[in-house]
Coordinates of C-alpha atoms in Angstrom, one line a residue:
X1 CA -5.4 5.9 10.4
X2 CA -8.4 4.5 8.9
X3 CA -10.6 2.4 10.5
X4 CA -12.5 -1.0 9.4
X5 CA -14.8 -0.5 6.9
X6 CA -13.9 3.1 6.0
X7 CA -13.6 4.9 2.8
X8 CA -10.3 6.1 1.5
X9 CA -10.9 9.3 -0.5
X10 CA -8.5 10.9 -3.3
X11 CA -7.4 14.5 -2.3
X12 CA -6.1 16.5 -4.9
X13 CA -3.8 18.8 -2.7
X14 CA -3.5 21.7 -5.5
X15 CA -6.6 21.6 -7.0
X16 CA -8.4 21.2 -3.5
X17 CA -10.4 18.7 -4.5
X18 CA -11.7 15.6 -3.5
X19 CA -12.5 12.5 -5.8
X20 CA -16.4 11.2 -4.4
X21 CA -18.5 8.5 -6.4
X22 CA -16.3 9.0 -9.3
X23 CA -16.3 12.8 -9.5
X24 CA -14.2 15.8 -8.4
X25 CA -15.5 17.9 -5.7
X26 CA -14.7 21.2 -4.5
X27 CA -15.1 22.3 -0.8
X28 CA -17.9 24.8 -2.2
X29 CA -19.4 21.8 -4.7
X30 CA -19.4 18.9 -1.9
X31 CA -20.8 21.5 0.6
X32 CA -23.6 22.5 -1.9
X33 CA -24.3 18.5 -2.7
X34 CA -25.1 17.5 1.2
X35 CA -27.5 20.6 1.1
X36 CA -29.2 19.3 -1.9
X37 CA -29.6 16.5 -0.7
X38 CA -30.9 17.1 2.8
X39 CA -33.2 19.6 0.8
X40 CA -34.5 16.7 -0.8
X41 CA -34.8 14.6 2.8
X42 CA -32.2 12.3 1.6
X43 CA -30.5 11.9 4.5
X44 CA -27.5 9.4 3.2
X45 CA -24.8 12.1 4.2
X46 CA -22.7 10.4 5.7
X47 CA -20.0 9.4 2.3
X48 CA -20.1 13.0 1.2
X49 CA -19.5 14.5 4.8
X50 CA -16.6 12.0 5.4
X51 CA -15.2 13.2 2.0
X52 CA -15.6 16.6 2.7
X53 CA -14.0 16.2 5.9
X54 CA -11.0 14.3 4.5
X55 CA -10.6 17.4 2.0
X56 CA -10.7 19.8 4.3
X57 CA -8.2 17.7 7.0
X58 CA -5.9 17.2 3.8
X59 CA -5.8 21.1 2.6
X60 CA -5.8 22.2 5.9
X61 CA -2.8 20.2 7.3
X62 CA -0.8 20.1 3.7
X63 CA 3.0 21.3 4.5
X64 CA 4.5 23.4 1.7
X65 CA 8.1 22.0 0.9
X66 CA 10.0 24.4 -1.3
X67 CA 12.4 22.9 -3.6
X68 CA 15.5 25.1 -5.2
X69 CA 16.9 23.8 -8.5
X70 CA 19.6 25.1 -10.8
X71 CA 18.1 26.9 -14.2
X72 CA 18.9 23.4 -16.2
X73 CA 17.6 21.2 -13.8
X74 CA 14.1 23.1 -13.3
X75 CA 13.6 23.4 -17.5
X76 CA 14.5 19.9 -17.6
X77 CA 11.8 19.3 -14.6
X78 CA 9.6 21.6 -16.5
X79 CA 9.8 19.7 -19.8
X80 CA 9.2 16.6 -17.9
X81 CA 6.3 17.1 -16.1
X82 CA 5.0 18.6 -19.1
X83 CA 5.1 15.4 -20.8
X84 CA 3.4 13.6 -18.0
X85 CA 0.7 16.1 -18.5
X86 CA 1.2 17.6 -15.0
X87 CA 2.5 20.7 -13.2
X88 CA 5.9 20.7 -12.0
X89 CA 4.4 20.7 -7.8
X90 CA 2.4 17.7 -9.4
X91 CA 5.2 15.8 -10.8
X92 CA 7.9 16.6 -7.7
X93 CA 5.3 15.3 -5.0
X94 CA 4.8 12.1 -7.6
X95 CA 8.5 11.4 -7.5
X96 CA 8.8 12.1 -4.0
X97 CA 6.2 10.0 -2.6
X98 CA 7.5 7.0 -5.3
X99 CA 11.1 7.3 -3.7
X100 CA 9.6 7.4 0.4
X101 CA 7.3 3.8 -1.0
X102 CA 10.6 2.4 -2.0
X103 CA 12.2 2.8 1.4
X104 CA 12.7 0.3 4.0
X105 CA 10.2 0.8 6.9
X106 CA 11.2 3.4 9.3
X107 CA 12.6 2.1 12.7
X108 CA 11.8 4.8 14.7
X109 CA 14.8 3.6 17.6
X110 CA 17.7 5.2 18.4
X111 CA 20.0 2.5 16.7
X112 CA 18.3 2.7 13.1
X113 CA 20.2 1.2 10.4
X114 CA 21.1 4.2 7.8
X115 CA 22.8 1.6 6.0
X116 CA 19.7 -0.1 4.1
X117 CA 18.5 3.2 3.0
X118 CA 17.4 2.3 -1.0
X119 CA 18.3 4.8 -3.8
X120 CA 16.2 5.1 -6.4
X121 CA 17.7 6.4 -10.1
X122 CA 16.2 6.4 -12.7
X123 CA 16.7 7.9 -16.2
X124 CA 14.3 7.5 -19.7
X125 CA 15.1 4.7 -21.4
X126 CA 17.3 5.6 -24.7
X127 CA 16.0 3.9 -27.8
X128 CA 17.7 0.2 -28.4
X129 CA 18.2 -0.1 -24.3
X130 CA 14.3 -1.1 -23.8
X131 CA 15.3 -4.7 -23.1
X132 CA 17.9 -3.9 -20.8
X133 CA 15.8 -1.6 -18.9
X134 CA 15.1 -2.4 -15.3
X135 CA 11.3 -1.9 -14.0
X136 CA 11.2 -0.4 -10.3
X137 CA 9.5 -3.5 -8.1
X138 CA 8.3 -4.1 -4.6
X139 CA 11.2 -4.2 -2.3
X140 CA 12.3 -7.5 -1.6
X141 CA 12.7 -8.9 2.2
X142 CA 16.2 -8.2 3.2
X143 CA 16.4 -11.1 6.1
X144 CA 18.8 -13.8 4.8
X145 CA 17.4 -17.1 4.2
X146 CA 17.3 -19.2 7.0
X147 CA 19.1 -22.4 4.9
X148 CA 22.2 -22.0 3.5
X149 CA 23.9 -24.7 0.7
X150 CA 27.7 -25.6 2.1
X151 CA 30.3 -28.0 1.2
X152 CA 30.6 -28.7 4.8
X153 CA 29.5 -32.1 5.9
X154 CA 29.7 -33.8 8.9
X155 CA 29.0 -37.7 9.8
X156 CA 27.0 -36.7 13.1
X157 CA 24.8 -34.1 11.4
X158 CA 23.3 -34.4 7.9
X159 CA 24.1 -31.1 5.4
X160 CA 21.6 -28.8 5.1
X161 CA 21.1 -28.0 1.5
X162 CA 18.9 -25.7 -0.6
X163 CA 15.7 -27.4 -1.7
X164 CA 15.8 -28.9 -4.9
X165 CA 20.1 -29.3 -4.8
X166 CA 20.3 -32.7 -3.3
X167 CA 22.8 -34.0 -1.5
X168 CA 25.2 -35.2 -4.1
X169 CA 25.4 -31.8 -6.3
X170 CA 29.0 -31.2 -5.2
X171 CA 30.3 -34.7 -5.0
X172 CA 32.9 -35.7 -7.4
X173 CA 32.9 -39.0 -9.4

């Protein structure tokens, strides 16, 4: 969606805000800037209106999802995002967006494999399981590696074997 050489700007979706040479701009305060500064016959506009315009593209096409949890489950959503230091909208699109990264590329075919859909769980670590814990990671290719190591053998044909094995790593005696 972006072409070479442009900008990707941070949109903060509930605040309606837009992240611009290190600061947060409103519609209103980016709007005011690019005045200023054509005011002033600086005419280097372009960065601020391409921010603005990615603000105003992100608020105006932004689709409301409403989410519908059981009393426990929202306090315990509440509690959370609380200790992330976020709203609970905040924290849910977070989670949300970290689950859709995780997932395999979408095939958009009629024969799509549901079958490689990932599932993402995770819980706080409890104290004494820190060096069992697991950290989330890029997803790893799922096409199987092209060489395999077998026992098979055959006089015509030399084994294929995994690099580093040998040839003699299941021979006996």
């Amino acid at each position: 969606m972006s072409g070479a050489g442009e900008v990707e700007y941070e949109v903060d979706i509930d605040e309606e805000k837009v992240l611009f040479e290190g600061e947060w701009y409103s519609r209103q305060t980016l709007a005011d800037r690019i005045k200023r500064m054509i005011d002033n016959r600086d005419f280097r506009i372009s960065g601020a209106g391409n921010a603005l315009e990615k603000l105003q593209f992100a608020v105006a096409n932004a689709r409301e999802c409403v989410v519908r949890l059981a009393p426990g489950d929202s306090q315990r959503l509440d509690r959370y995002a609380a200790r992330a230091g976020v709203s609970a909208p905040v924290f849910i699109r977070q989670a949300l967006l970290a689950y859709l990264a995780a997932q395999p590329p979408l095939d958009d075919g009629p024969a799509a494999d549901k079958s490689v859909m990932t599932t993402i769980t995770t819980e706080p670590v409890k104290p004494g399981e820190e060096a069992s814990a697991v950290e989330l990671t890029a997803k790893k290719d799922l096409e199987p590696s092209p060489v395999v190591a077998s026992s098979y053998s055959s006089k015509d044909e030399p084994r294929k074997t995994e690099e580093g094995l040998g040839d003699s790593w299941f021979k006996k005696g």
